[in-house]
Amino acid sequence: MKILITGGLGFLGQHLARHLLRDVPGCRLTLIDNLSSSVIDHAWLRDKAEIIIDDFAAMPVGRRFDRIYHLASPVGSLGILSMSGYVAKQITDLAVRAGEMAAACGAPLLYVSSSEVYGKGGPQSEGDELAVPVQTGTRMEYSLGKLSAEHLLRNMAARYGFRLTVVRPFNALGEHQSSRIGFVVPTFFEHAMAGKPLPLFHGGNQVRCFCHAEDVVRGMAAVQERGVDGETYNVGHPGNAISIRDLAAKIRALCDSDSILESVDPVERFGPSYLEASAKSPSIEKVHADTGWRPRIDLDSALARVHGYYSNLGAPALEHRPDRVAAT
Ligand SMILES: NC(=O)c1ccc[n+]([C@@H]2O[C@H](COP(=O)([O-])OP(=O)(O)OC[C@H]3O[C@@H](n4cnc5c(N)ncnc54)[C@H](O)[C@@H]3O)[C@@H](O)[C@H]2O)c1
């Protein structure tokens, strides 16, 4: 089976590649990535997959694939800030190209959207109204870009007759995630291990449900293979809810670190375009009912695995990593 993963050298892309190589007999992977946000070493993939370093929007249609997973996107609270004003256009341009690829070869397309499409905080399920809050900011542009991409792909799927499923991941964590574009878990680990303050935005009161990347990509594959054509599915771990302040304390304890927790005003640090939701929690009843998928890795086990990853890297390696920044 020939499988294309766009954004295949990124955090979730590489976890997905590992999962498919292990679980799909005879699978032949093509990974396209322009390395715009990926700083993750992909040497392990060189003899296991075809790797194309290029912008996916420029990939000619016409190659034949049996499955397409579309992950390429501007990502991360800091990653998107640097592209403010162009984020939604990037997301929709890439989605159109994914739709054209699927239309040309008739391959089922799985689009990786985001939980950021939900306008309200708290428990979020696929049947909710997707109201747009009265706010302007880069994060809103990201949300609307993802929502527009979902819509345009549904219309392209109906027009050209390809199978489409959509996944909305909630916060993922795992080994090899980069702090460079603003993800909180790697930022806290890197700061805790270096004895630097752990930055808390908004007092660290935001609640997130972190799902290990291995569970997230298993969810993507389950939806691609068993999801209902045209449907949209949350993928996340509601049982792993935690406030960012408690997460910081847990990571500090795991690293046996003396780092202080430091309140930081993100707007002062990153400007008025910075926005984030106060609480997010996925309903996963629909994905479980249609595909049988459930997350398996609880928060403590997930954090222990990430801690093992950082412990293996060691402090000197962390000091020289290009992706260390002080931000959540
Ligand atoms: N990590 C999360 O918590 C999370 C949550 C919700 C949704 N998502 C979605 O999952 C997908 C993967 O995210 P990730 O966390 O692995 O981030 P990531 O930045 O590690 O992966 C995205 C990859 O896409 C690549 N890319 C970006 N623009 C490209 C382009 N024009 N052409 C080719 N490649 C391009 C980047 O270089 C990167 O390797 C994204 O669509 C993201 O919106 C992630």
Short mmCIF file of C-alpha atoms and ligand atoms in Angstrom, two decimals:
data_model
loop_
_atom_site.label_atom_id
_atom_site.label_comp_id
_atom_site.label_asym_id
_atom_site.label_seq_id
_atom_site.Cartn_x
_atom_site.Cartn_y
_atom_site.Cartn_z
CA MET A 1 0.00 0.00 0.00
CA LYS A 2 1.40 3.43 -1.01
CA ILE A 3 0.82 6.06 1.66
CA LEU A 4 1.56 9.80 1.51
CA ILE A 5 2.07 11.77 4.73
CA THR A 6 2.32 15.54 4.31
CA GLY A 7 4.27 17.21 7.13
CA GLY A 8 5.72 13.71 7.54
CA LEU A 9 8.97 14.85 9.19
CA GLY A 10 7.19 16.74 11.98
CA PHE A 11 6.33 15.53 15.46
CA LEU A 12 3.05 13.73 14.72
CA GLY A 13 4.17 12.91 11.15
CA GLN A 14 7.13 10.86 12.39
CA HIS A 15 5.04 9.12 15.07
CA LEU A 16 2.49 8.28 12.34
CA ALA A 17 5.22 6.98 10.02
CA ARG A 18 6.54 4.71 12.82
CA HIS A 19 3.01 3.44 13.51
CA LEU A 20 2.20 2.70 9.85
CA LEU A 21 5.56 1.00 9.17
CA ARG A 22 4.87 -1.27 12.13
CA ASP A 23 1.15 -1.91 11.56
CA VAL A 24 0.52 -1.93 7.80
CA PRO A 25 2.17 -4.93 6.11
CA GLY A 26 3.98 -3.98 2.88
CA CYS A 27 3.34 -0.27 3.33
CA ARG A 28 5.44 2.11 1.20
CA LEU A 29 5.66 5.58 2.68
CA THR A 30 6.26 8.91 0.97
CA LEU A 31 6.86 11.81 3.37
CA ILE A 32 6.84 15.39 2.13
CA ASP A 33 7.97 18.23 4.41
CA ASN A 34 9.52 21.65 3.81
CA LEU A 35 11.19 21.58 7.27
CA SER A 36 9.58 24.96 8.08
CA SER A 37 8.79 23.98 11.67
CA SER A 38 10.30 20.52 11.96
CA VAL A 39 13.61 20.34 13.82
CA ILE A 40 13.32 16.64 14.57
CA ASP A 41 16.07 14.34 13.38
CA HIS A 42 14.68 12.06 10.66
CA ALA A 43 17.82 10.02 9.90
CA TRP A 44 16.03 6.83 11.10
CA LEU A 45 13.55 7.16 8.21
CA ARG A 46 16.08 7.41 5.37
CA ASP A 47 16.07 3.75 4.36
CA LYS A 48 12.43 3.19 5.34
CA ALA A 49 10.56 5.84 3.35
CA GLU A 50 10.77 8.10 0.33
CA ILE A 51 11.53 11.57 1.70
CA ILE A 52 10.76 14.71 -0.31
CA ILE A 53 12.02 18.00 1.14
CA ASP A 54 9.73 20.54 -0.53
CA ASP A 55 6.65 22.67 -0.10
CA PHE A 56 3.61 20.41 -0.36
CA ALA A 57 1.67 23.17 -2.14
CA ALA A 58 4.13 22.72 -5.04
CA MET A 59 3.89 18.90 -5.22
CA PRO A 60 2.62 17.89 -8.67
CA VAL A 61 -0.65 15.98 -8.63
CA GLY A 62 -0.71 12.72 -10.57
CA ARG A 63 1.36 10.43 -8.34
CA ARG A 64 -0.73 7.48 -7.26
CA PHE A 65 -1.29 6.80 -3.56
CA ASP A 66 -3.67 4.43 -1.78
CA ARG A 67 -3.99 6.65 1.33
CA ILE A 68 -3.21 10.32 2.03
CA TYR A 69 -2.68 11.75 5.52
CA HIS A 70 -2.55 15.56 5.38
CA LEU A 71 -0.72 17.01 8.39
CA ALA A 72 1.42 19.81 6.87
CA SER A 73 0.43 23.11 8.45
CA PRO A 74 1.73 26.11 10.33
CA VAL A 75 1.63 24.89 13.97
CA GLY A 76 2.19 26.00 17.56
CA SER A 77 1.35 29.19 19.44
CA LEU A 78 4.73 30.73 18.52
CA GLY A 79 5.02 29.05 15.10
CA ILE A 80 1.81 30.69 13.94
CA LEU A 81 2.65 34.10 15.47
CA SER A 82 5.63 34.41 13.14
CA MET A 83 3.23 33.91 10.17
CA SER A 84 0.44 36.21 11.38
CA GLY A 85 -1.73 37.37 8.46
CA TYR A 86 -0.68 34.42 6.28
CA VAL A 87 -1.65 31.48 8.52
CA ALA A 88 -5.16 30.85 7.17
CA LYS A 89 -4.02 31.23 3.57
CA GLN A 90 -1.20 28.69 4.13
CA ILE A 91 -3.61 26.23 5.74
CA THR A 92 -6.24 26.51 3.01
CA ASP A 93 -3.71 26.46 0.13
CA LEU A 94 -2.24 23.23 1.53
CA ALA A 95 -5.73 21.73 2.02
CA VAL A 96 -6.66 22.51 -1.61
CA ARG A 97 -3.52 20.72 -2.79
CA ALA A 98 -4.38 17.71 -0.59
CA GLY A 99 -7.89 17.66 -2.08
CA GLU A 100 -6.48 17.86 -5.61
CA MET A 101 -4.09 14.97 -4.91
CA ALA A 102 -6.94 12.84 -3.54
CA ALA A 103 -9.19 13.75 -6.46
CA ALA A 104 -6.50 12.90 -9.03
CA CYS A 105 -5.74 9.42 -7.69
CA GLY A 106 -9.01 8.60 -5.90
CA ALA A 107 -7.19 8.00 -2.60
CA PRO A 108 -9.00 8.29 0.72
CA LEU A 109 -7.86 11.51 2.43
CA LEU A 110 -7.54 12.00 6.18
CA TYR A 111 -7.34 15.70 7.05
CA VAL A 112 -5.72 16.61 10.38
CA SER A 113 -7.61 19.67 11.62
CA SER A 114 -7.48 20.89 15.25
CA SER A 115 -9.53 21.21 18.42
CA GLU A 116 -8.90 24.95 17.97
CA VAL A 117 -11.96 25.05 15.68
CA TYR A 118 -14.22 24.95 18.76
CA GLY A 119 -15.27 28.47 19.64
CA LYS A 120 -16.15 27.74 23.28
CA GLY A 121 -14.03 26.32 26.08
CA GLY A 122 -14.81 23.30 28.30
CA PRO A 123 -16.14 19.96 26.99
CA GLN A 124 -16.13 19.91 23.19
CA SER A 125 -17.96 17.48 20.95
CA GLU A 126 -18.32 17.18 17.19
CA GLY A 127 -22.01 18.16 17.25
CA ASP A 128 -21.30 21.54 18.92
CA GLU A 129 -21.96 24.79 17.10
CA LEU A 130 -18.63 26.12 15.87
CA ALA A 131 -19.25 29.73 16.90
CA VAL A 132 -16.46 32.19 16.22
CA PRO A 133 -15.59 34.28 19.31
CA VAL A 134 -15.55 38.05 19.00
CA GLN A 135 -11.76 38.27 19.09
CA THR A 136 -9.05 38.95 16.59
CA GLY A 137 -5.66 37.31 16.88
CA THR A 138 -3.34 34.90 15.15
CA ARG A 139 -4.80 31.95 17.02
CA MET A 140 -8.25 32.84 15.67
CA GLU A 141 -6.76 33.00 12.18
CA TYR A 142 -5.37 29.47 12.72
CA SER A 143 -8.79 28.23 13.95
CA LEU A 144 -10.63 29.77 11.01
CA GLY A 145 -8.03 28.45 8.58
CA LYS A 146 -8.53 24.90 9.92
CA LEU A 147 -12.32 25.29 9.84
CA SER A 148 -12.26 26.65 6.27
CA ALA A 149 -9.99 23.76 5.26
CA GLU A 150 -12.47 21.24 6.70
CA HIS A 151 -15.29 22.88 4.75
CA LEU A 152 -13.51 23.23 1.45
CA LEU A 153 -12.33 19.62 1.62
CA ARG A 154 -15.87 18.37 2.28
CA ASN A 155 -17.01 20.26 -0.81
CA MET A 156 -14.08 18.95 -2.89
CA ALA A 157 -14.77 15.39 -1.70
CA ALA A 158 -18.42 15.70 -2.77
CA ARG A 159 -17.47 17.29 -6.08
CA TYR A 160 -14.70 14.85 -7.06
CA GLY A 161 -15.94 11.75 -5.25
CA PHE A 162 -13.04 10.87 -2.94
CA ARG A 163 -13.38 9.52 0.59
CA LEU A 164 -12.69 12.14 3.29
CA THR A 165 -12.40 11.88 7.05
CA VAL A 166 -11.33 14.64 9.44
CA VAL A 167 -9.56 14.35 12.79
CA ARG A 168 -9.45 17.15 15.37
CA PRO A 169 -6.58 16.35 17.73
CA PHE A 170 -6.50 17.90 21.19
CA ASN A 171 -3.15 18.67 22.83
CA ALA A 172 -0.55 16.03 22.00
CA LEU A 173 2.63 15.30 23.91
CA GLY A 174 5.42 12.83 23.41
CA GLU A 175 9.05 12.13 22.72
CA HIS A 176 10.65 14.36 20.02
CA GLN A 177 8.18 17.26 20.38
CA SER A 178 9.86 20.63 19.83
CA SER A 179 9.65 23.59 22.23
CA ARG A 180 10.71 25.92 19.42
CA ILE A 181 7.17 26.66 18.18
CA GLY A 182 5.65 27.08 21.64
CA PHE A 183 4.57 23.65 22.91
CA VAL A 184 4.32 23.63 26.68
CA VAL A 185 5.47 20.11 27.61
CA PRO A 186 8.92 20.22 25.94
CA THR A 187 9.39 23.80 27.17
CA PHE A 188 8.77 22.75 30.79
CA PHE A 189 11.05 19.70 30.54
CA GLU A 190 13.89 21.69 28.99
CA HIS A 191 13.60 24.50 31.53
CA ALA A 192 13.26 22.12 34.49
CA MET A 193 16.32 20.13 33.43
CA ALA A 194 18.35 23.33 32.94
CA GLY A 195 17.16 24.79 36.31
CA LYS A 196 15.44 27.71 34.56
CA PRO A 197 12.03 29.15 35.62
CA LEU A 198 8.95 27.43 34.16
CA PRO A 199 6.87 30.19 32.52
CA LEU A 200 3.14 30.20 33.39
CA PHE A 201 0.82 32.22 31.19
CA HIS A 202 -2.47 33.42 32.78
CA GLY A 203 -1.36 32.00 36.14
CA GLY A 204 -1.25 28.47 34.67
CA ASN A 205 -5.00 28.06 35.24
CA GLN A 206 -5.72 26.79 31.72
CA VAL A 207 -6.85 23.16 31.65
CA ARG A 208 -5.68 20.84 28.88
CA CYS A 209 -6.15 17.12 28.19
CA PHE A 210 -2.80 15.81 26.94
CA CYS A 211 -2.81 12.73 24.72
CA HIS A 212 0.36 10.80 23.94
CA ALA A 213 1.39 11.07 20.26
CA GLU A 214 1.31 7.28 19.90
CA ASP A 215 -2.39 7.32 20.87
CA VAL A 216 -3.07 10.30 18.57
CA VAL A 217 -1.58 8.64 15.49
CA ARG A 218 -3.32 5.33 16.27
CA GLY A 219 -6.52 7.43 16.30
CA MET A 220 -5.67 8.94 12.91
CA ALA A 221 -5.09 5.50 11.38
CA ALA A 222 -8.31 4.15 12.96
CA VAL A 223 -10.32 7.03 11.49
CA GLN A 224 -8.65 6.67 8.07
CA GLU A 225 -9.52 2.94 7.95
CA ARG A 226 -12.76 2.67 9.92
CA GLY A 227 -14.21 6.19 10.20
CA VAL A 228 -17.43 6.97 8.35
CA ASP A 229 -16.88 8.76 5.03
CA GLY A 230 -17.43 12.51 5.41
CA GLU A 231 -17.33 12.46 9.23
CA THR A 232 -15.22 14.44 11.71
CA TYR A 233 -13.73 12.99 14.89
CA ASN A 234 -12.16 14.36 18.05
CA VAL A 235 -8.99 12.54 19.09
CA GLY A 236 -7.75 13.26 22.60
CA HIS A 237 -7.60 11.94 26.15
CA PRO A 238 -10.33 13.43 28.40
CA GLY A 239 -8.96 11.43 31.36
CA ASN A 240 -5.65 13.31 31.18
CA ALA A 241 -7.07 16.74 32.12
CA ILE A 242 -4.65 18.92 34.12
CA SER A 243 -4.06 22.62 34.73
CA ILE A 244 -0.85 24.03 33.30
CA ARG A 245 0.27 24.99 36.83
CA ASP A 246 -0.15 21.36 38.03
CA LEU A 247 1.59 20.12 34.90
CA ALA A 248 4.57 22.40 35.66
CA ALA A 249 4.72 21.07 39.23
CA LYS A 250 4.57 17.44 38.00
CA ILE A 251 7.36 17.95 35.46
CA ARG A 252 9.51 19.80 38.01
CA ALA A 253 9.11 16.90 40.44
CA LEU A 254 9.86 14.29 37.75
CA CYS A 255 13.08 16.13 36.86
CA ASP A 256 13.98 16.60 40.53
CA SER A 257 14.44 20.29 39.64
CA ASP A 258 14.66 23.48 41.74
CA SER A 259 13.15 25.62 38.95
CA ILE A 260 10.60 28.18 40.12
CA LEU A 261 7.19 28.60 38.49
CA GLU A 262 7.15 32.12 37.06
CA SER A 263 4.06 34.09 36.00
CA VAL A 264 4.60 35.62 32.58
CA ASP A 265 2.27 37.92 30.63
CA PRO A 266 2.21 36.40 27.12
CA VAL A 267 0.78 39.57 25.60
CA GLU A 268 3.70 41.58 26.98
CA ARG A 269 6.12 38.98 25.70
CA PHE A 270 4.60 38.15 22.32
CA GLY A 271 2.28 41.08 21.51
CA PRO A 272 -1.51 41.55 21.32
CA SER A 273 -2.01 38.80 18.69
CA TYR A 274 -1.36 36.14 21.35
CA LEU A 275 -4.57 34.31 22.43
CA GLU A 276 -5.33 30.97 24.04
CA ALA A 277 -8.35 29.02 25.28
CA SER A 278 -8.91 28.72 29.05
CA ALA A 279 -10.06 25.07 29.09
CA LYS A 280 -10.46 22.33 26.50
CA SER A 281 -11.67 18.76 26.91
CA PRO A 282 -12.64 16.32 24.12
CA SER A 283 -15.71 14.15 23.91
CA ILE A 284 -14.43 10.93 22.31
CA GLU A 285 -17.68 8.97 22.25
CA LYS A 286 -18.13 9.35 18.50
CA VAL A 287 -14.64 8.13 17.51
CA HIS A 288 -14.97 5.20 19.90
CA ALA A 289 -18.43 4.24 18.58
CA ASP A 290 -17.39 4.37 14.90
CA THR A 291 -13.82 3.04 15.02
CA GLY A 292 -13.33 1.35 18.42
CA TRP A 293 -10.39 3.70 19.17
CA ARG A 294 -9.66 4.78 22.73
CA PRO A 295 -6.49 6.36 24.13
CA ARG A 296 -4.39 3.95 26.23
CA ILE A 297 -1.61 6.04 27.78
CA ASP A 298 -2.41 7.89 31.01
CA LEU A 299 -0.76 11.21 31.84
CA ASP A 300 1.78 9.89 34.36
CA SER A 301 2.97 7.17 31.95
CA ALA A 302 3.12 9.68 29.08
CA LEU A 303 5.17 12.14 31.15
CA ALA A 304 7.45 9.32 32.35
CA ARG A 305 8.18 8.42 28.72
CA VAL A 306 8.98 12.03 27.83
CA HIS A 307 11.15 12.30 30.93
CA GLY A 308 13.05 9.18 29.80
CA TYR A 309 13.57 10.78 26.40
CA TYR A 310 15.03 13.97 27.93
CA SER A 311 17.15 12.02 30.41
CA ASN A 312 18.73 10.15 27.48
CA LEU A 313 19.43 13.42 25.68
CA GLY A 314 21.31 14.71 28.74
CA ALA A 315 21.87 18.28 29.95
CA PRO A 316 24.78 19.24 27.62
CA ALA A 317 22.76 18.20 24.55
CA LEU A 318 19.82 20.28 25.81
CA GLU A 319 22.04 23.35 26.28
CA HIS A 320 22.95 23.26 22.59
CA ARG A 321 19.60 22.41 21.09
CA PRO A 322 18.54 25.09 18.59
CA ASP A 323 14.89 24.82 19.58
CA ARG A 324 15.05 25.98 23.21
CA VAL A 325 12.98 29.07 23.91
CA ALA A 326 11.33 30.39 27.04
CA ALA A 327 7.66 30.12 26.20
CA THR A 328 4.59 27.93 26.52
N1 LIG B 1 0.68 18.75 18.27
C1 LIG B 1 -0.57 19.02 18.64
O1 LIG B 1 -0.85 19.10 19.85
C2 LIG B 1 -1.65 19.24 17.60
C3 LIG B 1 -2.95 19.52 18.06
C4 LIG B 1 -3.95 19.75 17.11
C5 LIG B 1 -3.67 19.66 15.76
N2 LIG B 1 -2.41 19.38 15.35
C6 LIG B 1 -2.16 19.31 13.89
O2 LIG B 1 -1.38 18.15 13.63
C7 LIG B 1 -0.55 18.40 12.47
C8 LIG B 1 0.89 18.05 12.82
O3 LIG B 1 1.33 18.89 13.89
P1 LIG B 1 2.68 18.62 14.72
O4 LIG B 1 2.37 18.84 16.14
O5 LIG B 1 3.28 17.37 14.27
O6 LIG B 1 3.55 19.88 14.27
P2 LIG B 1 4.93 19.92 13.45
O7 LIG B 1 5.25 21.37 13.24
O8 LIG B 1 5.95 19.09 14.12
O9 LIG B 1 4.50 19.24 12.08
C9 LIG B 1 4.02 19.94 10.95
C10 LIG B 1 4.97 19.66 9.82
O10 LIG B 1 4.47 20.27 8.62
C11 LIG B 1 5.58 20.79 7.92
N3 LIG B 1 5.08 21.81 7.01
C12 LIG B 1 4.54 23.02 7.32
N4 LIG B 1 4.21 23.68 6.20
C13 LIG B 1 4.55 22.87 5.16
C14 LIG B 1 4.46 23.01 3.74
N5 LIG B 1 3.98 24.12 3.17
N6 LIG B 1 4.91 21.99 2.96
C15 LIG B 1 5.44 20.86 3.52
N7 LIG B 1 5.54 20.69 4.86
C16 LIG B 1 5.11 21.70 5.67
C17 LIG B 1 6.51 21.31 9.00
O11 LIG B 1 7.86 21.48 8.58
C18 LIG B 1 6.37 20.24 10.07
O12 LIG B 1 7.34 19.22 9.93
C19 LIG B 1 -0.78 19.85 12.09
O13 LIG B 1 -1.71 19.91 11.03
C20 LIG B 1 -1.37 20.47 13.35
O14 LIG B 1 -2.20 21.57 13.05
C21 LIG B 1 -1.38 19.18 16.24
#
